CSV table of C-alpha atoms in Angstrom, one decimal:
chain,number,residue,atom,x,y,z
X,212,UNK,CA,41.4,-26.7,54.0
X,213,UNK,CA,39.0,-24.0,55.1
X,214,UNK,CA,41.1,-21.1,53.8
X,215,UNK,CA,42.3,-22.7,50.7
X,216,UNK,CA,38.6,-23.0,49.8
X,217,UNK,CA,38.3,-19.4,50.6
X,218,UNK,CA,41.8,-18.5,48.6
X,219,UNK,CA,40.1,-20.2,45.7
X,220,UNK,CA,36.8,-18.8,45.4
X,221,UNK,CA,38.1,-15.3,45.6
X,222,UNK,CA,40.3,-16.7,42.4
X,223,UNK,CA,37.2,-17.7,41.2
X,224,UNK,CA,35.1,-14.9,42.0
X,225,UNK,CA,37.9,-12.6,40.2
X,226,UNK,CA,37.8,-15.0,37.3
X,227,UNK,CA,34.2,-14.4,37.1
X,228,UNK,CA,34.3,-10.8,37.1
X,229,UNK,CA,37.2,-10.6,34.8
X,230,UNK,CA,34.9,-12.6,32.3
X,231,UNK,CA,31.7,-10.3,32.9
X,232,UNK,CA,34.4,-7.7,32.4
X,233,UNK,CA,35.3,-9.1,28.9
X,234,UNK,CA,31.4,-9.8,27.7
X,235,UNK,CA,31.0,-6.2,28.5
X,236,UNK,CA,33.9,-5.0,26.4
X,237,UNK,CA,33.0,-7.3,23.8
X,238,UNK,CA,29.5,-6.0,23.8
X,239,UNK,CA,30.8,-2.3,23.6
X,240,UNK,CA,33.2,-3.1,20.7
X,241,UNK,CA,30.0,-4.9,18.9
X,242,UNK,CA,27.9,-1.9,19.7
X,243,UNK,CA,30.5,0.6,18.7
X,244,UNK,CA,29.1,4.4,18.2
X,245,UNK,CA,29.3,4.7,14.1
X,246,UNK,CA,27.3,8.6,15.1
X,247,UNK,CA,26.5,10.2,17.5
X,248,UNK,CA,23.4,12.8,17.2
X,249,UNK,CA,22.3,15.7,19.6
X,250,UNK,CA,19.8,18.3,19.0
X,251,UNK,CA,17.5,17.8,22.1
X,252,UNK,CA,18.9,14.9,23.7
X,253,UNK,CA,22.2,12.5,22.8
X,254,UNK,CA,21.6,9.7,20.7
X,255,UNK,CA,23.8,7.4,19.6
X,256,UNK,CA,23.7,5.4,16.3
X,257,UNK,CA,25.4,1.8,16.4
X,258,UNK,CA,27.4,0.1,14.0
X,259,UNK,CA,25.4,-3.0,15.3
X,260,UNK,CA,21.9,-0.9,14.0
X,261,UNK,CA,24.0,0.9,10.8
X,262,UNK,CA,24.7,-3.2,9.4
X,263,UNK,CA,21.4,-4.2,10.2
X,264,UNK,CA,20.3,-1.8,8.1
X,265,UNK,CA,22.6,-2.1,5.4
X,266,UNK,CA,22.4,-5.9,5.4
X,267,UNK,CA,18.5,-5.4,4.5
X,268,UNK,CA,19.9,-3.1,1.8
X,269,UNK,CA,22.0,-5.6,0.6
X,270,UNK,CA,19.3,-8.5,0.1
X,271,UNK,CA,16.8,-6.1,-1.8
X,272,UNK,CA,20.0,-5.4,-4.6
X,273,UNK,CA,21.6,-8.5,-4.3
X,274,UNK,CA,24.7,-7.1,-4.0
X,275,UNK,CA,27.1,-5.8,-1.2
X,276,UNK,CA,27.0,-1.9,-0.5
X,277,UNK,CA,30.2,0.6,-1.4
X,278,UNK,CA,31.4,2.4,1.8
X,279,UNK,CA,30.0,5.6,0.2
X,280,UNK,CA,26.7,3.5,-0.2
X,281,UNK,CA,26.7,3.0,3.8
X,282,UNK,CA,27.3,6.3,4.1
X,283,UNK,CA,24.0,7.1,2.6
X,284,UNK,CA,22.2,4.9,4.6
X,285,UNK,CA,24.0,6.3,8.0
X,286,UNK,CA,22.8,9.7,6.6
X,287,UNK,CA,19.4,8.8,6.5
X,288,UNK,CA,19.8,7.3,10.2
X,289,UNK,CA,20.6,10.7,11.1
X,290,UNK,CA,18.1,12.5,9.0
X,291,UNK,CA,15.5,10.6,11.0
X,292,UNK,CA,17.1,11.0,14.6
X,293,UNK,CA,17.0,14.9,13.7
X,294,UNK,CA,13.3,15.1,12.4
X,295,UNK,CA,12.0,13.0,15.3
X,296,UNK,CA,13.6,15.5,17.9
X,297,UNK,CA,12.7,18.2,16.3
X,298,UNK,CA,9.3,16.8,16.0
X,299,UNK,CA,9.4,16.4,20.0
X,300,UNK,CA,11.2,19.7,20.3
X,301,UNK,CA,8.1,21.4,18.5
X,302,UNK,CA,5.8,19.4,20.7
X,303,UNK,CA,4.3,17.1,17.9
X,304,UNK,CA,1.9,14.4,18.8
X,305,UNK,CA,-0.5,11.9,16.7
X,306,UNK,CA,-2.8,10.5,18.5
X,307,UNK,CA,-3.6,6.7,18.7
X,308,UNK,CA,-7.3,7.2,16.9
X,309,UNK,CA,-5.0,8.9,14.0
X,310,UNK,CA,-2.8,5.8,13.6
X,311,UNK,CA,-5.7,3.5,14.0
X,312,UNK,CA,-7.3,5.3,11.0
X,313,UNK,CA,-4.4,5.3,8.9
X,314,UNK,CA,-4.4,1.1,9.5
X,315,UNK,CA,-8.2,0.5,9.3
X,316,UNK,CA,-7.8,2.3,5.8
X,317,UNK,CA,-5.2,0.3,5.3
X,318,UNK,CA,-7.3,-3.0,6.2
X,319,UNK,CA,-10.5,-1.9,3.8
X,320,UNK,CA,-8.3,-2.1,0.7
X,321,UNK,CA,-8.5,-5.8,1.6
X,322,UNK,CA,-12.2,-6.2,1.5
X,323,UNK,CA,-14.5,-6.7,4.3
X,324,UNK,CA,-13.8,-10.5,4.4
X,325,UNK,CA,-10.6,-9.8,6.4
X,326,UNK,CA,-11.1,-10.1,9.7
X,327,UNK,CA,-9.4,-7.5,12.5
X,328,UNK,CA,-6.9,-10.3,14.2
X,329,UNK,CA,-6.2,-11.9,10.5
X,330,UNK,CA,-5.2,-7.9,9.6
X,331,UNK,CA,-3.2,-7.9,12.2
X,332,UNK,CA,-1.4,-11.3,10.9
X,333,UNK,CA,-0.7,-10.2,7.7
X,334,UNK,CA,1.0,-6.9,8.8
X,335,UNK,CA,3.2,-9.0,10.9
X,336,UNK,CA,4.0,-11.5,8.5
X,337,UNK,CA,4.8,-8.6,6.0
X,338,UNK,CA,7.0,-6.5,8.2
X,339,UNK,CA,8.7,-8.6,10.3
X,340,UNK,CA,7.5,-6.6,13.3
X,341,UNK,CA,5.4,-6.8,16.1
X,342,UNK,CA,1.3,-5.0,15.4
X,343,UNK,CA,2.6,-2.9,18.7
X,344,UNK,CA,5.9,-1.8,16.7
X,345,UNK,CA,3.9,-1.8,13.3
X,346,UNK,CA,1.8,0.9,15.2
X,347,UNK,CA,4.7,2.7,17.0
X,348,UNK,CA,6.4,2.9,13.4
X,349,UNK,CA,3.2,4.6,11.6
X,350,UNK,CA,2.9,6.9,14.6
X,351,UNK,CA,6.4,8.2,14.0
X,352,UNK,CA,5.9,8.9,9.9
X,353,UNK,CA,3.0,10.6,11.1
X,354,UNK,CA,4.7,12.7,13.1
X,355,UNK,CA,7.1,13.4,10.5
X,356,UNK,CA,5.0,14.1,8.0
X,357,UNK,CA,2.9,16.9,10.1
X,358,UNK,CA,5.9,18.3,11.5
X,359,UNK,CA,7.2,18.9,7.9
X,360,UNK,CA,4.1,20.1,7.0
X,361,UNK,CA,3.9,22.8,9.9
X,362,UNK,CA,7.4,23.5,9.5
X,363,UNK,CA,7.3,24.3,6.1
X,364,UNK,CA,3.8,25.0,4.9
X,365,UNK,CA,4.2,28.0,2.9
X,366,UNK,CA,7.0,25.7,0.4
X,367,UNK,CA,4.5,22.5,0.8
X,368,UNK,CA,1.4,24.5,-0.9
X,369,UNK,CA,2.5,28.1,-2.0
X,370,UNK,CA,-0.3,30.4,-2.7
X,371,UNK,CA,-2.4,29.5,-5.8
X,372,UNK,CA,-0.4,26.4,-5.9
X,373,UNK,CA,-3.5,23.9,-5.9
X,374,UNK,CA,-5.3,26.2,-8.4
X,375,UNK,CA,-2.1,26.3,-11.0
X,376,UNK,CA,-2.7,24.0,-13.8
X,377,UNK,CA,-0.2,22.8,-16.0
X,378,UNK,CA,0.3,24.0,-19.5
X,379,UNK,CA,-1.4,22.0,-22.5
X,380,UNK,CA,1.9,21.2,-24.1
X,381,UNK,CA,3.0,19.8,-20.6
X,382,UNK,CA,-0.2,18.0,-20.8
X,383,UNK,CA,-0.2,16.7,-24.5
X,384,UNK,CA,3.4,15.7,-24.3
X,385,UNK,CA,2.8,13.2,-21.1
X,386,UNK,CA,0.0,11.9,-23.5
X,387,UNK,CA,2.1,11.6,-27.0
X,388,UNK,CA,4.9,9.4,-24.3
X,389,UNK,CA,2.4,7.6,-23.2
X,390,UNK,CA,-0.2,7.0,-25.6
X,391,UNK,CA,0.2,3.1,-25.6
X,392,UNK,CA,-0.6,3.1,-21.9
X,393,UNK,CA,-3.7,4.5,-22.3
X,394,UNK,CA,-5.7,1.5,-23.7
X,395,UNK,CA,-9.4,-0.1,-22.4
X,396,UNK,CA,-8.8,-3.8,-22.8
X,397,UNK,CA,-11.8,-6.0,-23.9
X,398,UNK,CA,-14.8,-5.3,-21.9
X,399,UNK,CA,-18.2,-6.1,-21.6
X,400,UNK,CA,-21.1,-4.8,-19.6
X,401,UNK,CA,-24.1,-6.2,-18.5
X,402,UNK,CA,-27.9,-6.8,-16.6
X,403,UNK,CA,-28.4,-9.8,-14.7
X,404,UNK,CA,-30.7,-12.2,-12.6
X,405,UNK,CA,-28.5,-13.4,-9.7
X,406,UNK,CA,-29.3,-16.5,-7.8
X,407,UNK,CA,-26.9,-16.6,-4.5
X,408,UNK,CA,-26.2,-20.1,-3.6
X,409,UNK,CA,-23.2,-19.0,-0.9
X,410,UNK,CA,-23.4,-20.5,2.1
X,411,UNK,CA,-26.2,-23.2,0.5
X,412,UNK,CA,-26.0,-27.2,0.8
X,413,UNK,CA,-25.7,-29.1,-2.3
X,414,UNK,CA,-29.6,-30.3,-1.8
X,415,UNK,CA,-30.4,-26.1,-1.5
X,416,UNK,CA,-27.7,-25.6,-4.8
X,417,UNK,CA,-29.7,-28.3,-6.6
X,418,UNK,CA,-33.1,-26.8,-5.9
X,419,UNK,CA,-31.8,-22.7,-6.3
X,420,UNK,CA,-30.5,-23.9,-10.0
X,421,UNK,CA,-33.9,-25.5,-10.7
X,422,UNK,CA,-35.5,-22.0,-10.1
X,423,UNK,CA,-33.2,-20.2,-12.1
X,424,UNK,CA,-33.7,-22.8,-14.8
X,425,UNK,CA,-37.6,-22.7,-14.9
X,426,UNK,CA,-36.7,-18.8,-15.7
X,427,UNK,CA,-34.7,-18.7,-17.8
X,428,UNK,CA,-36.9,-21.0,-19.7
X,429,UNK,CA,-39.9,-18.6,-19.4
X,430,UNK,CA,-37.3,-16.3,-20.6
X,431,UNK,CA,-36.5,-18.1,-23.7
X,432,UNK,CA,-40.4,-19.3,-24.8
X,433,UNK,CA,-41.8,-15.5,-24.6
X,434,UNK,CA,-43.9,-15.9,-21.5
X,435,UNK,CA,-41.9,-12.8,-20.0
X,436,UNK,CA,-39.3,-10.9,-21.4
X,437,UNK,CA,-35.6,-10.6,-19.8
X,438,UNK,CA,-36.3,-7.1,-18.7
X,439,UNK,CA,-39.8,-8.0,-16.8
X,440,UNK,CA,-38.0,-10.6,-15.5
X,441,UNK,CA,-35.7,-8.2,-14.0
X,442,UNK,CA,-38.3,-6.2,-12.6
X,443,UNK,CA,-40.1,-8.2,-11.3
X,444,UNK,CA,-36.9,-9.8,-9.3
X,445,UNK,CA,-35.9,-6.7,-7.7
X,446,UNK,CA,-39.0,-7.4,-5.6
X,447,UNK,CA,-38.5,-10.7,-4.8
X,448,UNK,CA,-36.2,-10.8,-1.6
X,449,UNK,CA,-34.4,-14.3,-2.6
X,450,UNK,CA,-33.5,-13.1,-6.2
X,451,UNK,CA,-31.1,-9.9,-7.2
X,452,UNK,CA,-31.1,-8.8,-10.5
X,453,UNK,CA,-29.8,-5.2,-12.1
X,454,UNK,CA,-26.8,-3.8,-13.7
X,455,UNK,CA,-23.8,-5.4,-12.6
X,456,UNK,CA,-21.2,-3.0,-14.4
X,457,UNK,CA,-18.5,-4.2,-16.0
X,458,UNK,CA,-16.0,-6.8,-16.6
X,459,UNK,CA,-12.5,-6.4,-17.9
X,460,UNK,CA,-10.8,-9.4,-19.9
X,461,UNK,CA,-8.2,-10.3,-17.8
X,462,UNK,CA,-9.4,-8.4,-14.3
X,463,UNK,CA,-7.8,-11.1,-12.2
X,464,UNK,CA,-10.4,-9.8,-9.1
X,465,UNK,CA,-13.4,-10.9,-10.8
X,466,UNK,CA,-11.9,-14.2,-12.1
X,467,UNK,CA,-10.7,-15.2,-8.4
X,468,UNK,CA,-14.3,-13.7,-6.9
X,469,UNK,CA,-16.5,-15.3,-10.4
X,470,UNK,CA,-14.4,-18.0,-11.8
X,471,UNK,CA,-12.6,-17.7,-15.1
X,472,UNK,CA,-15.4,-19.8,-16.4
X,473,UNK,CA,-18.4,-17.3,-15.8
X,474,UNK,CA,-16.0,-14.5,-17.1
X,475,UNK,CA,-15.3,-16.6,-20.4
X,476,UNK,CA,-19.4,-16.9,-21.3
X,477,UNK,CA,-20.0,-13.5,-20.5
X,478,UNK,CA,-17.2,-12.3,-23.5
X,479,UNK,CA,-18.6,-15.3,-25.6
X,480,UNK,CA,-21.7,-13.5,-26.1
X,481,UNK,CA,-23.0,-10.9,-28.3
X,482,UNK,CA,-24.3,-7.4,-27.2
X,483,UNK,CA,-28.5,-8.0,-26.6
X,484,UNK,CA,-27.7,-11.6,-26.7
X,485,UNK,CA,-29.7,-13.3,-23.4
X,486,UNK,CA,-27.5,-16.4,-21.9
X,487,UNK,CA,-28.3,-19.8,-20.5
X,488,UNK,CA,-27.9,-19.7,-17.2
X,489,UNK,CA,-24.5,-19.4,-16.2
X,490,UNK,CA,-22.7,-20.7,-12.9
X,491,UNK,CA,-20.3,-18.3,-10.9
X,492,UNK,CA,-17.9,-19.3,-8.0
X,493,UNK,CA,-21.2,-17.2,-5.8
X,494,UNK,CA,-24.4,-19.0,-8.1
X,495,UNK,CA,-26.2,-18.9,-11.1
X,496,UNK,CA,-26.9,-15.9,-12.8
X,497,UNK,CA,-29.1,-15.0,-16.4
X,498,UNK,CA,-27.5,-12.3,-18.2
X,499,UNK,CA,-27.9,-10.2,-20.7
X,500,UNK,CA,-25.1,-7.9,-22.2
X,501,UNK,CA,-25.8,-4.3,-22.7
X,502,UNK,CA,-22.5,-3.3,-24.0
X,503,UNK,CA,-19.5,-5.0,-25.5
X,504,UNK,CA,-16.5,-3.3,-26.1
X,505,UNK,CA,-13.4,-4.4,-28.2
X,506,UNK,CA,-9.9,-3.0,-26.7
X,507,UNK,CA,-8.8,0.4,-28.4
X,508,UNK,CA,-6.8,3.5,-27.7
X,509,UNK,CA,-8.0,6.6,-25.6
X,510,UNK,CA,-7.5,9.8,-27.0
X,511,UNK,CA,-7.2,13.0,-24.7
X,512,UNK,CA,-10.9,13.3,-24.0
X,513,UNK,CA,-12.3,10.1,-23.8
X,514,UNK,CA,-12.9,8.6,-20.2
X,515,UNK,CA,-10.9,6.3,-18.5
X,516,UNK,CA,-13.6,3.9,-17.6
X,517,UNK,CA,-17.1,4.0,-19.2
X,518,UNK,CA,-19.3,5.5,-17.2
X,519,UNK,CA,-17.0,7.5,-15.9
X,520,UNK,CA,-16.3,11.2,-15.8
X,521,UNK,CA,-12.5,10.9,-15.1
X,522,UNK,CA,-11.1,11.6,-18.6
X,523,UNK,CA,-7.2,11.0,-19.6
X,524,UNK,CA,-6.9,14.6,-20.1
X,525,UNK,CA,-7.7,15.1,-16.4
X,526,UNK,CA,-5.8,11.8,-15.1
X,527,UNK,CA,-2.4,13.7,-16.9
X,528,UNK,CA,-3.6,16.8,-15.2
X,529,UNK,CA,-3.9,15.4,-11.7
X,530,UNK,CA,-0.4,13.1,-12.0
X,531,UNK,CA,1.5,16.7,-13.4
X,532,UNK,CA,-0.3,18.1,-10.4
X,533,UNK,CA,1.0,15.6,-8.1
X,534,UNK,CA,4.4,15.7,-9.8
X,535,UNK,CA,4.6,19.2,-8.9
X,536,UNK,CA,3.6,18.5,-5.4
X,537,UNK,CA,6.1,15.8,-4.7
X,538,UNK,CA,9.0,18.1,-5.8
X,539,UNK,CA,7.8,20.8,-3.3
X,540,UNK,CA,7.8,18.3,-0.7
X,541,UNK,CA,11.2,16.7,-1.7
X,542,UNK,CA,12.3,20.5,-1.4
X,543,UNK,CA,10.6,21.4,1.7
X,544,UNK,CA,11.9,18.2,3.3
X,545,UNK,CA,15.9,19.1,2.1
X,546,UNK,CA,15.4,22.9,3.8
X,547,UNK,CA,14.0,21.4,6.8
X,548,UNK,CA,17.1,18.7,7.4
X,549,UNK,CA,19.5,21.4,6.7
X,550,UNK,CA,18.2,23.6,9.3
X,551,UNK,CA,18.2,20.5,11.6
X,552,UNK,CA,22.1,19.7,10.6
X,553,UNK,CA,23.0,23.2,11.1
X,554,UNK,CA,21.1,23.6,14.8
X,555,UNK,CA,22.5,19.8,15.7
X,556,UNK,CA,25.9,18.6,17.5
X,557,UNK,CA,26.9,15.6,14.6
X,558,UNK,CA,29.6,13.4,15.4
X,559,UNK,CA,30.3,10.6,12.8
X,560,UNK,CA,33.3,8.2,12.7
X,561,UNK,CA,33.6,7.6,9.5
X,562,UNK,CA,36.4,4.5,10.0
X,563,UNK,CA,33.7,2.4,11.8
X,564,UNK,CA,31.7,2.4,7.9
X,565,UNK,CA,34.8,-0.4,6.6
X,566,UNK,CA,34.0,-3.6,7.8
């Protein structure tokens, strides 16, 4: 009995490793080499990582990808494998402080109400990825982008390039195609008293609108005028008052942070026209509008926003100037990838793109 057992399990011990045998063919057929890249080390590209790829492709167009279309995106694969080892090749680095600069810039265009660990959320919820991979994966594009930049700085930003300016007519006709575009909507501008009541019970709400009641009401029977009233709030620690700027019709960032209430009185009333007082989603305010603008056409030399010095003849200037810059860079980035190509051992099997 003793040696059947034995007989048995080395039948089953073969079985085993005849299985863990197949799962590791199985796995090398799944993972099959669709290119294989060497410029300072091997690395191989996997049709596993290639469909991956593609399938994300596929769900932004709604469509399924031609072979020639997977092609493209395996050519991109390489382009990458090539510019990061040529990037380690040159000796490249970013440093951590750089990619945490490039994300805390990222986080300020969300306000300061976002906290650091609800930042971190978001990007995860946005990309799919880990913060840690987030991070590795702006590290790399930095890396990219500097070792274009060293690699081919004289093509990047040619001498006199930044000082070149385009021609008028360049200039005039990006105007003339776009003149529609370049429209101020309804706007109005205006000086207020602002009573904060964030943060407030409804007892301290109640109490805060009785002030700016009994105000607005000295206001309105003469015993001060809107403008001493002003003044003599900019010394008074619990009331702000001043220009506020101004509000666009239809600026969905001051209707979520004002309420589309506040935002319809303040285009209800007439320049120099003094208001009740007026609740916001952030208190009560008394305002007065100092300028009241109707929507209208730009021409060339008007600015883009009043107040402003940025005029639309220097917004075309600065996008043909940035035009101009892109196309260098498109250009600098095609010279670079060829040099790559030609210095690199490419191997691509180009049956493994039908599936």
């Amino acid at each position: 009995m003793k040696g059947l057992y034995v007989r048995q399990s080395g039948k089953l011990v073969m079985a085993v490793a005849l299985t863990l045998l197949s799962v590791s063919i199985s796995a090398q057929v799944l993972d099959s080499p669709v290119a294989t890249v060497r410029l300072s080390s091997t690395e191989v590209i996997t049709q596993r990582s290639l469909k991956q790829d593609v399938q994300r492709y596929e769900e932004q167009l709604g469509r399924a990808l031609t072979v020639e279309q997977r092609r493209e995106v395996l050519d991109a694969k390489i382009n990458e494998v090539l510019l990061k080892q040529g990037a380690d090749r040159a000796n490249v680095t970013v440093a951590d402080s750089e990619v945490s600069e490039v994300l805390n810039q990222q986080k300020a265009q969300l306000g300061a109400a976002v906290s650091d660990e609800q930042f971190r959320r978001l990007l995860e919820q946005q990309t799919g990825m880990s913060y840690a991979d987030v991070f590795e994966q702006i590290r790399r594009t930095l890396v990219q982008q500097r070792f274009l930049a060293e690699s081919k700085r004289d093509v990047i930003n040619p001498p006199g390039a930044s000082s070149r300016l385009p021609a008028p007519s360049e200039v005039r006709k990006v105007y003339e195609e776009n003149q529609t575009n370049f429209i101020n909507p309804a706007m109005s501008g205006f000086t207020h008293i602002f009573f904060d009541s964030r943060n407030l019970s409804e007892q301290e709400k109640s109490e805060l609108l009785a002030r700016a009641q009994a105000k607005h009401d000295e206001i309105a029977g003469g015993k001060t005028s809107f403008q001493r009233a002003v003044n003599a709030a900019m010394d008074d620690s619990s009331v702000q008052a001043g220009d506020f700027g101004y509000i666009v019709r239809g600026d969905q960032q001051a209707m979520a942070l004002l309420g589309s209430s506040f935002v319809d009185a303040v285009f209800a009333l007439e320049e120099e026209e003094v208001s009740e007082v007026i609740e916001s989603n952030i208190g009560y305010h008394i305002i007065k509008v100092t300028d009241k603008r109707a929507p209208r056409l730009l021409e060339m030399d008007d600015p883009i926003y009043p107040g402003q010095s940025l005029t639309v003849r220097m917004q075309i200037i600065q996008y043909l100037q940035q035009q101009k810059q892109q196309e260098r860079f498109q250009t600098a980035l095609q010279e670079l990838i060829g040099e790559l190509r030609e210095d690199a051992d490419i191997t691509i099997f180009e049956e493994r793109l039908n599936w």
